[in-house]
Amino acid sequence: MLAERILKGDVRSASRLMRWIDDRDPGAIPELQALFSRTGRARIVGITGSPGTGKSTLTDTLIGAYRRQGKTVGVVAVDPTSPFTGGALLGDRIRMQDHATDPGVFIRSLATRGALGGLSRASSDVVRVLDAMGKDVILVETVGVGQDEVEIVATADVSVVVLVPGLGDEVQAQKAGIMEIADVFVVNKADREGAERVVAEIQSMLSMAAHDARRPEIVQTVAVRDEGIDALLLAIEAFRGRAEDAGLLQQRRRAQAQQLFLDTLQERLMQAVRARVLTPAESERTIARLAARELDPLGAAEDVVRRLLH
Ligand SMILES: Nc1nc2c(ncn2[C@@H]2O[C@H](COP(=O)(O)OP(=O)(O)O)[C@@H](O)[C@H]2O)c(=O)[nH]1
Ligand SMILES: [Mg+2]
């Protein structure tokens, strides 16, 4: 099994399993099962924000900072804007080349060929492989756009949201989705005009929020010059400490376990349905009858459930 070799530190087996995960190859399932009991140790940090805000540059500098602390690092870079080639990540790969020969660092890009919802699933599966490999810290870089990304970020212990000056009403625009999940705000490109204004906007948004362990810190960085990275590390650690004390971390891990269980159950049930009841031909027939209004969706679903149970 790949899992055994991965647990012994074999990097090529890990790469192989990650490729299976990315391709949604069912061979990955028993391997992930075998690894599961060896996961749950790593600290998972999500980094999200609009394209071009400097997430990869920040990730790169964070890798360096954690390595200086003697920690091993895993990275998952998710880019859904590039479903065909994964080519958008080429720049990231080149940039992170410095770490490519460091055995304490493992970087994986996800091309995310999977179907809807497959993205967050694949990402959390790859995180689990890195965790089982014994990486101390796992950085997950995602573009903050859709529901998938919100779900990916929900698998992290700490979520860092990256904003930059000069994108107009950045804070307002992002408010609906990704802003609520921020544990730490980074205002990157602080070398540019307007960083203070972005900080003020975040502050005014936060003044309406509760003053508890959840209240995020705001850190200004210039990722290209490695400035503010120590402050960012401190903010990440401080949040983790507060979250642990307030029971938030345990609560999150429980929610993640619940999500993982329910997602897996759903997937498994659909497999069983397709294998036993809803063959492709049967599915076609049902859909045609629905389209012709000879059948209603609930009735059709009830029929499938009844036949699955008998
Ligand atoms: N001026 C400035 N440019 C930056 C900074 N951080 C990143 N960049 C540049 O912004 C561009 C996008 O960075 P990248 O890390 O690829 O962003 P991503 O799409 O969020 O991963 C690159 O050209 C970086 O060199 C910064 O702090 N200041
Ligand atoms: Mg990037």
XYZ file of C-alpha atoms and ligand atoms in Angstrom:
339
model
C 0.000 0.000 0.000
C 1.056 3.585 -0.625
C -0.061 4.524 2.885
C 2.588 2.342 4.530
C 5.331 3.864 2.430
C 4.022 7.376 3.040
C 4.124 6.816 6.790
C 7.741 5.686 6.403
C 8.477 9.030 4.750
C 8.419 8.049 1.075
C 7.795 11.281 -0.800
C 7.155 9.649 -4.191
C 4.324 7.569 -2.763
C 2.845 10.749 -1.282
C 3.023 12.503 -4.670
C 1.342 9.533 -6.275
C -1.516 9.480 -3.791
C -2.008 13.227 -4.218
C -2.258 12.752 -7.972
C -4.911 10.077 -7.437
C -6.796 12.464 -5.172
C -6.627 15.227 -7.783
C -7.839 12.806 -10.477
C -10.616 11.505 -8.188
C -9.194 8.012 -8.629
C -11.118 5.652 -6.300
C -7.793 3.972 -5.458
C -7.163 6.919 -3.143
C -10.007 5.924 -0.804
C -8.457 2.904 0.987
C -5.137 4.764 1.214
C -6.791 7.754 2.899
C -8.605 5.345 5.199
C -5.318 3.776 6.226
C -3.789 7.196 6.906
C -6.681 8.677 8.863
C -5.662 7.572 12.360
C -2.269 9.216 11.822
C -3.719 12.643 11.098
C -4.893 15.523 13.287
C -1.465 16.634 14.454
C -0.569 19.389 11.957
C -1.438 23.051 12.321
C -3.447 24.083 9.300
C -3.333 27.678 8.110
C -5.626 28.808 5.280
C -4.557 31.775 3.147
C -7.205 33.267 0.923
C -7.846 36.442 -1.062
C -8.440 37.755 -4.564
C -6.010 36.875 -7.368
C -2.851 38.967 -7.302
C -3.090 40.028 -3.658
C 0.193 38.253 -2.949
C -0.964 34.965 -1.409
C 1.753 32.912 -3.074
C 4.425 35.433 -2.157
C 3.195 35.399 1.442
C 3.074 31.609 1.451
C 6.632 31.552 0.211
C 7.863 33.878 2.968
C 5.846 31.972 5.586
C 7.532 28.730 4.508
C 10.892 30.408 5.124
C 9.807 31.745 8.510
C 8.479 28.379 9.715
C 11.606 26.614 8.444
C 13.752 29.014 10.468
C 11.758 27.888 13.512
C 12.706 24.311 12.625
C 9.183 23.336 11.593
C 8.409 21.191 8.574
C 5.889 22.649 6.135
C 3.337 21.322 3.661
C 1.657 23.557 1.109
C -1.520 23.023 -0.908
C -2.095 25.614 -3.634
C -5.598 25.522 -5.082
C -6.394 27.446 -8.238
C -9.862 26.813 -9.631
C -9.364 29.406 -12.362
C -7.199 26.937 -14.179
C -9.186 23.719 -14.532
C -7.508 22.480 -17.684
C -3.808 22.876 -17.267
C -3.085 24.075 -13.781
C -0.836 26.446 -15.707
C -1.687 29.483 -13.618
C 0.326 27.902 -10.874
C 3.488 27.777 -12.924
C 4.654 31.103 -11.538
C 4.054 29.801 -8.037
C 6.064 26.694 -8.757
C 8.989 28.705 -10.030
C 8.828 31.082 -7.095
C 8.724 28.275 -4.596
C 11.654 26.537 -6.272
C 13.919 27.721 -3.449
C 12.140 25.288 -1.204
C 11.948 22.511 -3.794
C 15.158 20.851 -2.641
C 14.349 21.231 1.059
C 13.161 17.856 2.394
C 11.320 19.726 5.161
C 8.969 21.290 2.616
C 6.376 19.610 0.391
C 4.394 21.715 -2.077
C 1.428 20.428 -4.045
C -0.713 22.311 -6.540
C -4.222 21.075 -7.191
C -5.428 21.376 -10.765
C -8.908 20.613 -9.484
C -10.346 18.746 -12.422
C -13.038 17.418 -10.117
C -16.725 18.178 -10.232
C -18.625 20.605 -8.041
C -17.605 20.275 -4.431
C -14.662 18.150 -5.528
C -12.310 21.031 -4.960
C -12.755 21.346 -1.224
C -12.833 17.594 -0.863
C -9.586 17.111 -2.797
C -7.953 19.912 -0.871
C -8.850 18.472 2.519
C -7.720 15.002 1.395
C -4.326 16.368 0.320
C -4.050 18.230 3.634
C -4.635 14.920 5.394
C -1.816 13.251 3.435
C 0.570 16.062 4.394
C -0.600 15.733 7.995
C 0.082 11.977 7.964
C 3.516 12.703 6.466
C 4.224 14.517 9.719
C 4.350 18.088 8.459
C 4.151 20.472 11.424
C 2.423 23.282 9.566
C 0.226 23.059 6.468
C -0.469 26.184 4.433
C -3.492 26.087 2.140
C -3.552 28.833 -0.498
C -6.917 29.443 -2.185
C -8.456 32.148 -4.321
C -11.309 33.590 -2.294
C -14.193 33.486 -4.706
C -16.787 30.803 -4.274
C -18.442 28.409 -1.902
C -15.745 25.824 -2.515
C -13.131 28.237 -1.215
C -15.153 29.046 1.862
C -15.345 25.311 2.511
C -11.619 24.883 1.998
C -10.900 27.640 4.461
C -13.261 25.978 6.935
C -10.868 23.024 7.062
C -8.118 25.259 8.508
C -7.397 25.944 12.181
C -6.615 29.544 11.370
C -7.814 31.476 8.324
C -5.819 34.383 6.960
C -7.618 36.732 4.564
C -5.355 38.839 2.343
C -6.425 42.274 1.128
C -4.465 44.969 -0.705
C -4.785 48.710 -1.232
C -5.990 50.031 -4.539
C -8.725 47.582 -5.417
C -11.500 50.058 -4.679
C -14.125 48.891 -2.259
C -12.275 45.699 -1.592
C -13.556 45.260 1.945
C -17.166 45.924 1.028
C -16.997 43.681 -2.006
C -15.615 40.756 -0.068
C -17.827 41.207 2.936
C -20.476 38.717 1.921
C -18.214 35.727 1.579
C -14.753 35.503 2.843
C -14.697 38.343 5.372
C -16.661 36.436 8.008
C -14.214 33.585 8.058
C -11.107 35.718 8.683
C -9.217 34.988 11.897
C -6.345 37.226 10.848
C -6.456 39.993 8.247
C -3.364 40.749 6.205
C -3.135 44.039 4.369
C -0.369 43.116 1.944
C 1.432 45.497 -0.431
C 1.629 47.936 2.456
C 4.373 49.637 0.434
C 1.548 51.005 -1.689
C -0.601 54.046 -1.156
C -3.820 53.402 0.753
C -2.861 50.558 3.120
C -3.965 52.585 6.148
C -7.339 53.163 4.557
C -7.865 49.426 4.069
C -6.919 48.866 7.731
C -9.433 51.526 8.782
C -12.140 49.922 6.642
C -11.552 46.533 8.236
C -11.546 48.110 11.688
C -14.835 49.846 11.109
C -16.337 46.608 9.876
C -15.000 44.783 12.946
C -16.264 47.407 15.381
C -19.700 46.013 14.716
C -18.548 42.499 15.556
C -18.201 40.929 18.984
C -15.115 41.603 21.103
C -14.252 38.016 21.871
C -11.658 35.379 21.029
C -12.873 35.491 17.460
C -11.938 39.112 16.922
C -9.294 39.105 14.179
C -6.019 40.999 14.289
C -4.952 43.111 11.314
C -1.353 42.838 10.121
C 0.320 44.926 7.431
C 2.910 43.170 5.270
C 5.159 43.752 2.291
C 5.545 40.149 1.223
C 8.061 40.873 -1.544
C 10.410 42.385 1.052
C 9.679 39.884 3.822
C 8.283 42.719 5.962
C 5.655 42.081 8.613
C 6.011 38.302 8.381
C 7.078 37.934 12.015
C 4.053 39.975 13.087
C 1.868 37.731 10.918
C 3.314 34.597 12.519
C 2.648 36.070 15.956
C -0.931 36.952 15.012
C -1.522 33.402 13.723
C -0.118 31.906 16.930
C -2.015 34.366 19.117
C -5.284 33.503 17.414
C -4.591 29.821 17.840
C -3.900 30.350 21.527
C -7.077 32.366 22.049
C -9.125 29.906 20.031
C -7.774 26.995 22.021
C -8.546 28.684 25.353
C -12.054 29.621 24.250
C -12.750 26.085 23.048
C -13.153 27.396 19.509
C -10.485 25.149 18.060
C -12.075 21.985 19.458
C -15.424 23.237 18.188
C -13.952 23.739 14.712
C -12.296 20.363 14.623
C -15.588 18.776 15.629
C -17.420 20.666 12.866
C -14.754 19.497 10.399
C -15.142 15.888 11.506
C -18.897 16.206 11.114
C -18.535 17.691 7.634
C -16.096 15.010 6.579
C -18.396 12.275 7.857
C -21.525 13.660 6.211
C -19.763 14.340 2.883
C -18.317 10.841 2.854
C -21.645 9.281 3.773
C -23.405 11.209 1.019
C -20.837 10.147 -1.556
C -21.011 6.543 -0.400
C -24.833 6.522 -0.475
C -24.883 7.890 -4.012
C -22.433 5.163 -5.052
C -24.743 2.543 -3.582
C -27.749 4.120 -5.291
C -26.011 4.118 -8.659
C -24.806 0.559 -8.246
C -28.085 -0.953 -7.027
C -30.962 1.189 -8.258
C -30.181 4.075 -10.513
C -28.239 2.583 -13.408
C -27.407 5.059 -16.190
C -30.361 3.798 -18.281
C -32.722 4.003 -15.314
C -31.468 7.491 -14.571
C -32.131 8.581 -18.167
C -35.679 7.231 -17.999
C -36.396 8.990 -14.719
C -35.036 12.306 -15.997
C -37.121 12.047 -19.183
C -40.247 11.402 -17.125
C -39.453 14.357 -14.865
C -38.934 16.617 -17.883
C -42.286 15.464 -19.283
C -43.884 16.136 -15.884
C -45.030 12.538 -15.596
C -43.179 12.362 -12.308
C -42.263 14.877 -9.619
C -38.735 15.110 -8.131
C -39.736 14.122 -4.604
C -41.723 11.140 -5.871
C -38.774 10.061 -8.005
C -36.365 10.379 -5.073
C -38.721 8.527 -2.719
C -38.959 5.714 -5.242
C -35.166 5.389 -5.386
C -34.890 5.337 -1.581
C -37.645 2.729 -1.276
C -35.920 0.480 -3.794
C -32.515 0.966 -2.135
C -33.926 -0.100 1.223
C -35.606 -3.217 -0.158
N 4.386 46.022 -4.328
C 4.179 44.801 -3.840
N 3.970 43.789 -4.677
C 3.746 42.547 -4.158
C 3.747 42.327 -2.755
N 3.492 41.025 -2.546
C 3.336 40.452 -3.762
N 3.505 41.368 -4.733
C 3.424 41.152 -6.197
O 2.074 40.926 -6.558
C 1.987 40.014 -7.651
C 1.044 38.876 -7.324
O 1.596 38.099 -6.285
P 1.179 36.583 -6.025
O 1.885 36.151 -4.795
O 1.351 35.747 -7.243
O -0.382 36.756 -5.736
P -1.541 35.635 -5.608
O -2.254 35.591 -6.896
O -2.432 36.164 -4.527
O -0.888 34.354 -5.222
C 3.414 39.557 -7.931
O 3.913 40.292 -9.007
C 4.144 39.881 -6.643
O 5.515 40.124 -6.839
C 3.986 43.439 -1.897
O 3.992 43.338 -0.665
N 4.188 44.650 -2.491
Mg -1.070 32.383 -6.036
